[in-house]
Coordinates of N, CA and C and ligand atoms in Angstrom, one line a residue:
M1 N 112.8 93.6 112.0 CA 114.0 93.0 111.5 C 114.5 93.8 110.3
R2 N 115.9 94.0 110.3 CA 116.5 94.6 109.1 C 117.3 93.6 108.4
V3 N 117.1 93.5 107.1 CA 117.7 92.5 106.3 C 118.6 93.2 105.2
I4 N 119.9 92.7 105.2 CA 120.8 93.2 104.1 C 121.2 92.0 103.2
R5 N 121.8 92.4 102.1 CA 122.4 91.3 101.3 C 123.8 91.8 101.0
F6 N 124.7 90.8 101.0 CA 126.2 91.2 100.9 C 126.9 90.0 100.3
L7 N 128.2 90.3 99.9 CA 129.0 89.3 99.3 C 129.8 88.6 100.3
E8 N 129.8 87.3 100.3 CA 130.6 86.5 101.2 C 131.3 85.4 100.4
G9 N 132.6 85.4 100.3 CA 133.3 84.4 99.5 C 132.8 84.4 98.1
G10 N 132.5 85.6 97.5 CA 132.1 85.7 96.2 C 130.6 85.4 95.9
E11 N 129.9 85.0 97.0 CA 128.5 84.6 96.9 C 127.6 85.6 97.6
P12 N 126.5 85.9 96.9 CA 125.5 86.8 97.6 C 124.9 86.1 98.8
R13 N 124.7 86.8 99.9 CA 124.1 86.2 101.1 C 123.2 87.2 101.8
Y14 N 122.1 86.8 102.3 CA 121.2 87.6 103.1 C 121.6 87.6 104.6
G15 N 121.5 88.7 105.3 CA 121.8 88.7 106.7 C 120.8 89.5 107.5
A16 N 120.5 89.1 108.7 CA 119.7 90.0 109.6 C 120.6 90.8 110.5
V17 N 120.4 92.1 110.4 CA 121.3 93.1 111.1 C 120.8 93.4 112.5
E18 N 121.7 93.2 113.5 CA 121.4 93.7 114.8 C 122.7 94.4 115.3
G19 N 122.5 95.8 115.5 CA 123.6 96.6 115.9 C 124.6 96.6 114.8
D20 N 125.9 96.2 115.1 CA 127.0 96.3 114.1 C 127.2 94.9 113.5
T21 N 126.3 93.9 113.7 CA 126.5 92.5 113.3 C 125.4 92.1 112.4
A22 N 125.8 91.3 111.3 CA 124.9 90.7 110.4 C 124.9 89.2 110.6
Y23 N 123.7 88.6 110.9 CA 123.6 87.1 111.1 C 123.1 86.5 109.8
P24 N 123.9 85.7 109.1 CA 123.5 85.3 107.8 C 122.4 84.2 107.8
F25 N 121.6 84.3 106.7 CA 120.6 83.3 106.4 C 121.2 82.2 105.5
A26 N 120.7 81.0 105.6 CA 121.2 79.9 104.7 C 120.6 80.1 103.3
A27 N 119.5 80.8 103.2 CA 118.8 81.0 101.9 C 118.2 82.4 102.0
A28 N 117.2 82.7 101.1 CA 116.5 83.9 101.2 C 115.7 83.9 102.5
P29 N 115.6 85.1 103.1 CA 114.9 85.1 104.4 C 113.4 84.7 104.4
W30 N 112.8 84.9 103.2 CA 111.4 84.4 103.1 C 111.2 82.9 103.0
D31 N 112.4 82.2 102.6 CA 112.4 80.8 102.6 C 112.9 80.2 103.9
D32 N 113.8 80.9 104.5 CA 114.5 80.4 105.7 C 114.6 81.6 106.7
P33 N 113.6 81.7 107.5 CA 113.5 82.9 108.4 C 114.4 82.9 109.6
V34 N 115.2 81.8 109.8 CA 116.0 81.8 111.0 C 117.5 82.0 110.7
P35 N 118.0 83.2 111.1 CA 119.4 83.4 110.8 C 120.4 82.6 111.6
A36 N 121.6 82.5 111.2 CA 122.7 81.8 111.9 C 122.9 82.5 113.3
A37 N 123.4 81.7 114.2 CA 123.7 82.2 115.5 C 125.0 83.1 115.5
R38 N 125.9 82.7 114.6 CA 127.2 83.5 114.6 C 127.1 84.5 113.5
G39 N 127.5 85.8 113.9 CA 127.4 86.9 112.9 C 128.7 87.3 112.4
V40 N 128.6 88.3 111.4 CA 129.8 88.9 110.9 C 129.6 90.4 111.1
Q41 N 130.8 91.1 111.2 CA 130.7 92.6 111.3 C 130.2 93.2 110.0
V42 N 129.2 94.2 110.2 CA 128.6 94.8 109.0 C 129.7 95.7 108.4
A43 N 130.5 96.4 109.2 CA 131.5 97.3 108.6 C 132.5 96.5 107.8
G44 N 132.7 96.9 106.6 CA 133.7 96.1 105.8 C 132.9 95.2 104.8
L45 N 131.6 94.9 105.0 CA 130.9 94.1 104.1 C 130.6 94.9 102.8
L46 N 130.7 94.2 101.7 CA 130.3 94.8 100.4 C 128.8 94.6 100.3
L47 N 128.1 95.7 100.4 CA 126.6 95.7 100.4 C 126.1 95.5 98.9
L48 N 125.1 94.6 98.8 CA 124.4 94.4 97.5 C 123.0 95.0 97.6
P49 N 122.3 95.2 96.5 CA 120.9 95.5 96.6 C 120.3 94.4 97.5
P50 N 119.3 94.8 98.4 CA 118.9 93.9 99.5 C 118.0 92.8 99.0
C51 N 117.6 92.8 97.7 CA 116.9 91.6 97.1 C 117.3 91.5 95.7
S52 N 116.9 90.4 95.0 CA 117.3 90.2 93.6 C 116.0 89.9 92.8
P53 N 115.3 90.9 92.5 CA 113.9 90.8 91.9 C 113.9 90.2 90.5
S54 N 112.9 89.4 90.2 CA 112.7 89.0 88.8 C 112.1 90.2 88.0
K55 N 111.5 91.2 88.7 CA 111.0 92.4 88.0 C 110.8 93.5 89.1
I56 N 110.9 94.7 88.6 CA 110.7 95.9 89.4 C 109.5 96.6 88.8
V57 N 108.4 96.6 89.5 CA 107.2 97.2 89.0 C 107.1 98.6 89.7
C58 N 107.0 99.6 88.8 CA 107.0 101.0 89.3 C 105.6 101.6 89.1
I59 N 105.2 102.5 90.0 CA 103.9 103.1 90.0 C 104.1 104.6 89.6
G60 N 103.4 105.1 88.6 CA 103.5 106.5 88.2 C 102.4 107.3 88.8
K61 N 102.8 108.6 89.1 CA 101.8 109.6 89.6 C 101.0 109.1 90.7
N62 N 101.6 108.6 91.8 CA 100.9 108.1 92.9 C 100.8 109.0 94.1
Y63 N 101.3 110.2 93.9 CA 101.1 111.3 94.8 C 100.6 112.5 94.0
R64 N 99.5 113.2 94.5 CA 98.9 114.2 93.8 C 99.8 115.4 93.5
G65 N 100.7 115.7 94.5 CA 101.7 116.8 94.3 C 102.6 116.5 93.1
H66 N 103.1 115.3 93.0 CA 103.9 115.0 91.8 C 103.2 115.0 90.5
A67 N 101.9 114.4 90.5 CA 101.1 114.4 89.3 C 100.9 115.9 88.8
K68 N 100.8 116.8 89.8 CA 100.6 118.2 89.4 C 101.8 118.8 88.8
E69 N 103.0 118.5 89.4 CA 104.2 119.1 88.9 C 104.6 118.5 87.5
M70 N 104.0 117.3 87.2 CA 104.2 116.7 85.9 C 103.1 117.2 84.9
E71 N 102.3 118.2 85.4 CA 101.2 118.8 84.6 C 100.2 117.8 84.2
G72 N 99.8 116.9 85.2 CA 98.8 116.0 85.0 C 98.0 115.8 86.3
A73 N 97.0 114.9 86.2 CA 96.2 114.6 87.4 C 96.6 113.2 87.8
A74 N 96.2 112.8 89.0 CA 96.4 111.4 89.5 C 95.5 110.5 88.7
P75 N 96.0 109.4 88.2 CA 95.2 108.5 87.4 C 94.0 107.8 88.2
D76 N 93.0 107.3 87.5 CA 91.9 106.6 88.1 C 92.3 105.2 88.6
E77 N 93.2 104.6 88.0 CA 93.7 103.3 88.5 C 95.2 103.4 88.4
P78 N 96.0 102.5 89.2 CA 97.4 102.7 89.2 C 98.0 102.6 87.8
L79 N 99.0 103.5 87.6 CA 99.7 103.5 86.3 C 101.0 102.7 86.6
I80 N 101.2 101.6 85.9 CA 102.4 100.8 86.2 C 103.3 100.7 84.9
F81 N 104.6 100.5 85.2 CA 105.6 100.3 84.2 C 106.7 99.5 84.9
L82 N 107.6 98.9 84.1 CA 108.7 98.0 84.6 C 110.0 98.7 84.4
K83 N 110.9 98.5 85.4 CA 112.3 98.8 85.2 C 113.1 97.5 85.2
P84 N 114.1 97.4 84.4 CA 114.9 96.1 84.3 C 115.7 95.9 85.6
P85 N 115.8 94.7 86.1 CA 116.7 94.4 87.2 C 118.2 94.7 87.0
S86 N 118.6 94.8 85.7 CA 119.9 95.2 85.4 C 120.3 96.6 85.8
A87 N 119.2 97.4 86.1 CA 119.4 98.8 86.5 C 119.7 98.9 88.0
L88 N 119.6 97.8 88.8 CA 119.8 97.9 90.2 C 121.2 98.2 90.6
V89 N 121.3 99.1 91.6 CA 122.6 99.3 92.3 C 122.3 99.4 93.8
A90 N 123.3 99.1 94.6 CA 123.2 99.2 96.0 C 123.4 100.6 96.6
S91 N 123.1 100.8 97.8 CA 123.5 102.0 98.5 C 125.0 102.1 98.5
G92 N 125.5 103.3 98.1 CA 126.9 103.6 98.1 C 127.5 103.5 96.6
E93 N 126.8 102.8 95.8 CA 127.2 102.7 94.4 C 126.8 104.0 93.6
P94 N 127.6 104.3 92.6 CA 127.3 105.5 91.8 C 126.1 105.3 90.8
I95 N 125.3 106.4 90.6 CA 124.4 106.6 89.5 C 125.2 107.2 88.4
V96 N 125.2 106.5 87.2 CA 125.9 107.0 86.1 C 125.0 107.8 85.2
R97 N 125.3 109.1 85.1 CA 124.4 110.0 84.4 C 124.8 110.0 82.9
P98 N 123.8 109.5 82.1 CA 124.1 109.5 80.6 C 124.3 110.9 80.1
R99 N 125.2 111.0 79.1 CA 125.6 112.3 78.6 C 124.5 112.8 77.6
G100 N 124.4 114.1 77.5 CA 123.6 114.6 76.4 C 122.1 114.9 76.7
Y101 N 121.7 114.7 78.0 CA 120.3 115.0 78.3 C 120.2 116.2 79.3
E102 N 119.2 116.9 79.2 CA 118.9 118.1 80.1 C 118.6 117.7 81.5
R103 N 117.7 116.7 81.6 CA 117.1 116.4 82.9 C 117.3 114.9 83.2
V104 N 118.1 114.6 84.2 CA 118.2 113.2 84.7 C 117.8 113.3 86.2
D105 N 116.5 113.0 86.5 CA 115.9 113.3 87.8 C 116.0 112.2 88.8
Y106 N 116.2 112.5 90.0 CA 115.9 111.6 91.2 C 114.4 111.5 91.4
E107 N 114.0 110.4 91.9 CA 112.6 110.2 92.4 C 112.7 109.3 93.6
G108 N 112.7 109.9 94.8 CA 112.7 109.1 96.0 C 111.4 108.3 96.2
E109 N 111.5 107.0 96.5 CA 110.2 106.3 96.7 C 110.4 105.2 97.7
L110 N 109.2 104.9 98.3 CA 109.1 103.7 99.2 C 108.9 102.5 98.3
A111 N 109.7 101.4 98.5 CA 109.6 100.2 97.7 C 109.1 99.0 98.6
V112 N 108.2 98.2 98.0 CA 107.7 97.0 98.7 C 108.5 95.8 98.2
V113 N 108.9 95.0 99.1 CA 109.6 93.7 98.7 C 108.6 92.6 99.0
I114 N 108.3 91.8 97.9 CA 107.3 90.7 98.1 C 107.9 89.5 98.7
G115 N 107.2 88.8 99.6 CA 107.7 87.7 100.3 C 107.1 86.3 100.0
R116 N 106.0 86.3 99.2 CA 105.3 85.1 98.8 C 104.8 85.2 97.4
L117 N 104.7 84.1 96.7 CA 104.1 84.2 95.4 C 102.7 84.8 95.4
A118 N 102.5 85.8 94.7 CA 101.3 86.6 94.7 C 100.6 86.6 93.4
H119 N 99.4 85.9 93.3 CA 98.6 85.9 92.1 C 97.2 86.2 92.5
R120 N 96.7 87.3 91.9 CA 95.3 87.7 92.2 C 95.0 87.7 93.7
V121 N 95.8 88.5 94.4 CA 95.5 88.5 95.9 C 94.5 89.5 96.2
K122 N 93.7 89.2 97.3 CA 92.7 90.2 97.7 C 93.4 91.3 98.5
R123 N 92.7 92.5 98.3 CA 93.2 93.7 99.0 C 93.4 93.4 100.5
E124 N 92.4 92.7 101.1 CA 92.4 92.5 102.6 C 93.6 91.6 103.0
E125 N 94.1 90.8 102.1 CA 95.2 89.8 102.4 C 96.5 90.3 101.8
A126 N 96.5 91.4 101.1 CA 97.7 91.8 100.4 C 99.0 92.0 101.3
L127 N 98.8 92.5 102.5 CA 100.0 92.7 103.3 C 100.6 91.4 103.8
D128 N 99.9 90.3 103.7 CA 100.5 89.0 104.0 C 101.5 88.6 103.0
Y129 N 101.5 89.2 101.8 CA 102.4 88.8 100.7 C 103.6 89.7 100.7
V130 N 103.6 90.7 101.6 CA 104.8 91.7 101.7 C 105.8 91.2 102.7
F131 N 107.1 91.1 102.2 CA 108.1 90.7 103.2 C 108.6 91.9 104.0
G132 N 108.7 93.0 103.3 CA 109.2 94.3 104.0 C 109.3 95.4 103.0
Y133 N 110.0 96.5 103.5 CA 110.1 97.7 102.7 C 111.5 98.2 102.7
T134 N 111.8 98.9 101.6 CA 113.1 99.5 101.4 C 113.0 100.8 100.7
C135 N 114.2 101.5 100.6 CA 114.2 102.8 99.9 C 114.6 102.6 98.4
F136 N 114.0 103.4 97.5 CA 114.3 103.3 96.1 C 114.4 104.6 95.5
N137 N 115.2 104.7 94.4 CA 115.3 105.9 93.6 C 115.0 105.6 92.2
D138 N 113.9 106.1 91.7 CA 113.4 105.8 90.3 C 114.0 106.8 89.4
V139 N 115.3 106.7 89.1 CA 116.1 107.7 88.3 C 115.5 107.7 86.9
T140 N 115.3 108.9 86.3 CA 114.6 109.0 85.1 C 115.2 110.1 84.2
V141 N 115.4 109.8 82.9 CA 115.8 110.9 81.9 C 114.4 111.5 81.5
R142 N 114.2 112.7 82.0 CA 112.9 113.3 81.8 C 112.7 113.7 80.3
D143 N 113.8 114.1 79.6 CA 113.7 114.4 78.2 C 113.1 113.2 77.4
L144 N 113.6 112.0 77.8 CA 113.2 110.8 77.1 C 111.8 110.3 77.5
Q145 N 111.4 110.6 78.7 CA 110.1 110.2 79.2 C 109.1 111.0 78.4
K146 N 109.4 112.2 78.1 CA 108.4 113.1 77.3 C 108.4 112.7 75.9
K147 N 109.6 112.3 75.4 CA 109.7 112.0 73.9 C 109.2 110.6 73.5
D148 N 109.5 109.6 74.3 CA 109.2 108.2 73.9 C 107.7 107.9 74.4
V149 N 107.0 107.1 73.7 CA 105.7 106.7 74.2 C 105.9 105.8 75.4
Q150 N 106.8 104.9 75.3 CA 107.1 104.0 76.5 C 108.1 104.6 77.4
Y151 N 108.1 104.2 78.7 CA 109.1 104.8 79.6 C 110.4 103.9 79.7
T152 N 110.4 102.9 78.9 CA 111.5 101.9 79.0 C 112.9 102.5 78.9
R153 N 113.1 103.4 77.9 CA 114.5 104.0 77.8 C 114.7 105.0 78.9
A154 N 113.7 105.9 79.2 CA 113.9 106.9 80.2 C 114.2 106.4 81.5
K155 N 113.7 105.2 81.8 CA 113.8 104.6 83.2 C 114.7 103.4 83.3
G156 N 115.3 103.0 82.1 CA 115.9 101.7 82.1 C 117.4 101.7 82.0
F157 N 118.1 102.8 82.1 CA 119.5 102.8 82.0 C 120.1 102.1 83.2
D158 N 121.3 101.5 82.9 CA 122.1 100.9 84.0 C 122.2 101.9 85.1
T159 N 122.2 101.5 86.3 CA 122.3 102.3 87.6 C 121.1 103.1 87.9
F160 N 120.0 103.0 87.1 CA 118.8 103.9 87.4 C 117.9 103.3 88.4
A161 N 118.3 102.3 89.1 CA 117.4 101.7 90.2 C 118.2 101.5 91.5
P162 N 118.7 102.6 92.1 CA 119.3 102.4 93.4 C 118.3 101.9 94.4
I163 N 118.7 101.0 95.3 CA 117.8 100.3 96.2 C 118.5 100.0 97.5
G164 N 117.9 100.1 98.6 CA 118.5 99.7 99.9 C 118.4 100.8 100.9
P165 N 119.2 100.8 102.0 CA 120.3 99.8 102.2 C 119.9 98.5 102.7
C166 N 118.6 98.4 103.3 CA 118.2 97.2 103.9 C 116.7 97.0 103.7
I167 N 116.1 95.9 104.0 CA 114.7 95.7 104.0 C 114.2 95.7 105.5
A168 N 113.3 96.5 105.8 CA 112.7 96.6 107.1 C 111.4 95.8 107.1
T169 N 111.2 94.9 107.9 CA 110.0 94.1 107.9 C 108.9 94.7 108.8
E170 N 108.7 96.0 108.6 CA 107.8 96.8 109.4 C 106.3 96.5 109.1
P171 N 105.5 96.5 110.0 CA 104.1 96.1 109.7 C 103.2 97.1 109.0
D172 N 103.5 98.4 109.3 CA 102.5 99.4 108.8 C 103.2 100.4 107.8
P173 N 103.0 100.2 106.5 CA 103.6 101.0 105.5 C 103.0 102.4 105.5
A174 N 101.8 102.6 106.0 CA 101.3 104.0 106.0 C 102.0 104.9 107.0
G175 N 102.8 104.3 107.9 CA 103.5 105.2 108.9 C 104.8 105.7 108.4
F176 N 105.3 105.4 107.2 CA 106.6 105.8 106.8 C 106.6 107.3 106.3
T177 N 107.7 108.0 106.5 CA 107.9 109.3 105.9 C 109.1 109.2 105.0
I178 N 108.9 109.7 103.8 CA 110.0 109.7 102.8 C 110.6 111.0 102.6
A179 N 111.9 111.1 102.7 CA 112.6 112.4 102.4 C 113.7 112.1 101.4
T180 N 113.9 113.0 100.4 CA 115.0 112.9 99.5 C 115.8 114.1 99.7
R181 N 117.1 113.9 99.8 CA 118.1 115.1 100.0 C 119.0 115.1 98.8
L182 N 119.2 116.3 98.3 CA 120.2 116.4 97.2 C 121.4 117.3 97.8
N183 N 122.5 116.7 97.9 CA 123.7 117.4 98.5 C 123.3 117.9 99.9
G184 N 122.6 117.1 100.6 CA 122.2 117.4 102.0 C 121.0 118.2 102.2
E185 N 120.5 118.8 101.1 CA 119.3 119.7 101.2 C 118.0 118.9 100.9
V186 N 117.0 119.0 101.8 CA 115.8 118.3 101.5 C 115.0 118.8 100.3
R187 N 114.7 117.9 99.4 CA 114.0 118.3 98.2 C 112.6 117.7 98.0
Q188 N 112.5 116.5 98.7 CA 111.2 115.9 98.7 C 110.9 115.4 100.1
E189 N 109.6 115.6 100.5 CA 109.3 115.1 101.9 C 107.8 114.8 101.9
A190 N 107.4 113.6 102.2 CA 106.0 113.3 102.2 C 105.8 112.0 103.1
A191 N 104.5 111.9 103.6 CA 104.2 110.7 104.3 C 103.7 109.7 103.3
A192 N 104.0 108.4 103.5 CA 103.5 107.3 102.6 C 102.0 107.3 102.6
A193 N 101.4 107.8 103.7 CA 99.9 107.9 103.8 C 99.3 108.8 102.7
E194 N 100.1 109.6 102.1 CA 99.6 110.5 101.1 C 99.4 109.8 99.7
M195 N 99.9 108.6 99.6 CA 99.8 107.9 98.3 C 98.3 107.8 97.8
V196 N 98.1 108.0 96.5 CA 96.8 107.9 96.0 C 96.3 106.4 96.1
F197 N 97.1 105.5 95.7 CA 96.8 104.0 95.9 C 97.8 103.5 97.0
D198 N 97.3 102.9 98.1 CA 98.1 102.5 99.1 C 98.7 101.1 98.8
V199 N 99.6 100.6 99.7 CA 100.3 99.4 99.4 C 99.4 98.2 99.2
P200 N 98.4 98.0 100.0 CA 97.5 96.8 99.7 C 96.8 97.0 98.4
A201 N 96.4 98.2 98.0 CA 95.8 98.4 96.7 C 96.7 98.1 95.6
L202 N 98.0 98.4 95.7 CA 99.0 98.2 94.7 C 99.3 96.7 94.5
V203 N 99.5 96.0 95.7 CA 99.8 94.6 95.6 C 98.7 93.9 94.9
C204 N 97.5 94.2 95.3 CA 96.2 93.6 94.8 C 96.2 93.9 93.3
F205 N 96.3 95.1 92.9 CA 96.2 95.5 91.5 C 97.3 94.9 90.6
V206 N 98.6 95.0 91.0 CA 99.6 94.4 90.2 C 99.5 92.9 90.1
S207 N 99.1 92.2 91.2 CA 99.1 90.8 91.2 C 97.9 90.2 90.3
R208 N 97.0 91.1 89.9 CA 96.0 90.7 89.0 C 96.4 90.9 87.5
V209 N 97.6 91.5 87.4 CA 98.1 91.7 86.0 C 99.3 90.6 85.8
M210 N 100.2 90.6 86.8 CA 101.3 89.7 86.7 C 101.6 89.0 88.0
T211 N 102.0 87.7 88.0 CA 102.3 87.0 89.2 C 103.6 87.6 89.8
L212 N 103.5 88.0 91.1 CA 104.7 88.5 91.8 C 105.4 87.4 92.5
L213 N 106.7 87.4 92.4 CA 107.5 86.3 93.0 C 108.2 86.9 94.3
P214 N 108.6 86.0 95.2 CA 109.4 86.5 96.3 C 110.6 87.3 95.9
G215 N 110.9 88.4 96.5 CA 112.0 89.2 96.1 C 111.6 90.3 95.1
D216 N 110.5 90.2 94.4 CA 110.1 91.2 93.5 C 109.8 92.5 94.2
V217 N 109.9 93.6 93.5 CA 109.8 95.0 94.0 C 108.7 95.7 93.4
I218 N 107.9 96.4 94.2 CA 107.0 97.4 93.7 C 107.5 98.8 94.3
A219 N 107.8 99.7 93.4 CA 108.2 101.1 93.8 C 107.0 101.9 93.7
T220 N 106.6 102.5 94.8 CA 105.2 103.0 95.0 C 105.0 104.4 94.5
G221 N 105.9 105.0 93.8 CA 105.7 106.4 93.3 C 106.4 107.4 94.1
T222 N 106.6 108.6 93.4 CA 107.4 109.6 94.1 C 106.6 110.8 94.5
P223 N 106.9 111.5 95.6 CA 106.2 112.7 96.0 C 106.7 113.9 95.1
A224 N 106.1 115.1 95.3 CA 106.5 116.3 94.6 C 107.9 116.6 95.0
G225 N 108.6 117.4 94.1 CA 109.9 117.9 94.4 C 111.0 117.2 93.6
V226 N 110.7 116.5 92.5 CA 111.7 115.9 91.7 C 112.7 116.9 91.1
G227 N 113.9 116.5 90.8 CA 114.8 117.5 90.3 C 116.1 116.8 89.6
N228 N 116.8 117.6 89.0 CA 118.0 117.2 88.2 C 119.2 116.7 89.0
L229 N 119.8 115.7 88.5 CA 121.1 115.2 89.1 C 122.2 115.6 88.2
R230 N 123.3 116.1 88.8 CA 124.5 116.4 88.0 C 125.7 115.7 88.6
P231 N 126.7 115.4 87.7 CA 127.9 114.7 88.2 C 128.5 115.4 89.4
G232 N 128.9 114.7 90.4 CA 129.4 115.3 91.6 C 128.3 115.4 92.7
D233 N 127.1 115.3 92.4 CA 126.0 115.4 93.4 C 126.0 114.1 94.2
V234 N 125.4 114.2 95.4 CA 125.0 113.0 96.1 C 123.5 113.1 96.5
V235 N 122.9 111.9 96.3 CA 121.4 111.9 96.6 C 121.1 110.8 97.6
D236 N 120.3 111.3 98.6 CA 119.9 110.3 99.7 C 118.4 110.2 99.7
V237 N 118.0 109.0 99.8 CA 116.5 108.7 100.0 C 116.4 108.1 101.4
D238 N 115.8 108.9 102.3 CA 115.7 108.5 103.7 C 114.3 108.2 104.1
I239 N 114.1 107.0 104.6 CA 112.7 106.7 105.0 C 112.8 106.3 106.5
S240 N 111.9 106.9 107.3 CA 111.9 106.7 108.7 C 111.6 105.2 108.9
G241 N 112.4 104.6 109.8 CA 112.1 103.2 110.1 C 112.8 102.2 109.2
I242 N 113.5 102.7 108.1 CA 114.2 101.9 107.2 C 115.7 102.2 107.2
G243 N 116.0 103.5 106.8 CA 117.4 103.9 106.7 C 117.6 104.8 105.5
T244 N 118.8 105.0 105.1 CA 119.2 106.0 104.1 C 119.8 105.3 102.9
L245 N 119.3 105.5 101.7 CA 119.9 105.0 100.5 C 120.7 106.2 99.9
H246 N 122.0 105.9 99.8 CA 123.0 107.0 99.5 C 123.7 106.7 98.2
N247 N 123.6 107.6 97.3 CA 124.3 107.3 96.0 C 125.0 108.6 95.4
P248 N 126.3 108.5 95.1 CA 126.9 109.6 94.4 C 126.5 109.6 92.9
V249 N 126.7 110.7 92.2 CA 126.4 110.7 90.7 C 127.7 111.0 90.0
I250 N 127.9 110.2 89.0 CA 129.1 110.4 88.1 C 128.6 110.5 86.7
E251 N 129.4 111.1 85.8 CA 129.1 111.2 84.4 C 129.6 109.9 83.7
E252 N 128.8 109.5 82.7 CA 129.3 108.3 81.9 C 130.5 108.6 81.1
E253 N 131.4 107.6 80.9 CA 132.7 107.9 80.4 C 132.7 108.1 78.9
W254 N 131.7 107.6 78.2 CA 131.7 107.6 76.7 C 130.7 108.6 76.2
E255 N 131.0 109.1 74.9 CA 130.0 110.0 74.3 C 128.9 109.1 73.8
R256 N 127.7 109.6 73.8 CA 126.5 108.9 73.4 C 126.3 109.1 71.9
Ligands
LIG1 MG1 108.8 107.1 90.0

């Protein structure tokens, strides 16, 4: 199943997509798994981020190739940090590049969407807590990531969390292939199976630190090949079996 979120009469609504039609749910699909029988045309809908998380948990250096290009090694246990939900934008919305920084990088990632309250879950049961998967771009001001002790500023600007276009309720996260294209040219390409810590390990680990709520997001880390975004660029994060997260880049209007 493919799940999108969109505006209907000014209200956000989830819908199950089949072909060119979205069948709305009365509530979030993890609470109400049966969509309405009558659908609406997907074309013309204003797409929202496909979930509304209480928190976005990101994983750092979860691919050896990326850890190496950051001049480090993969960590012994998952490295986690938070991005604020205020940074979320949907597929199609612009990434606003803050002025005055050398490197504002794209980081294409597979994101996990939680479907059940998860507190100290066992690794063997972790996938039961996953609702599905979507595409994510962990946009980062690299200058600030190096300068600040915390990643909060580097990763927390408005529009720095593009997500979508849909949630795929696929059973096997290891089968996904992630590709990031900058202006149509492939810059990152990796199998999710290359992750240092896989999805069950991440859900288990994070849920032993903080309770995960339905709709929460875990962004599972980026492969090698990160690079700078400039105003006028378009960046696509494409994951086999999910779809393409597409975002143009614009420059912020004000001086910093
Ligand atoms: Mg990242």
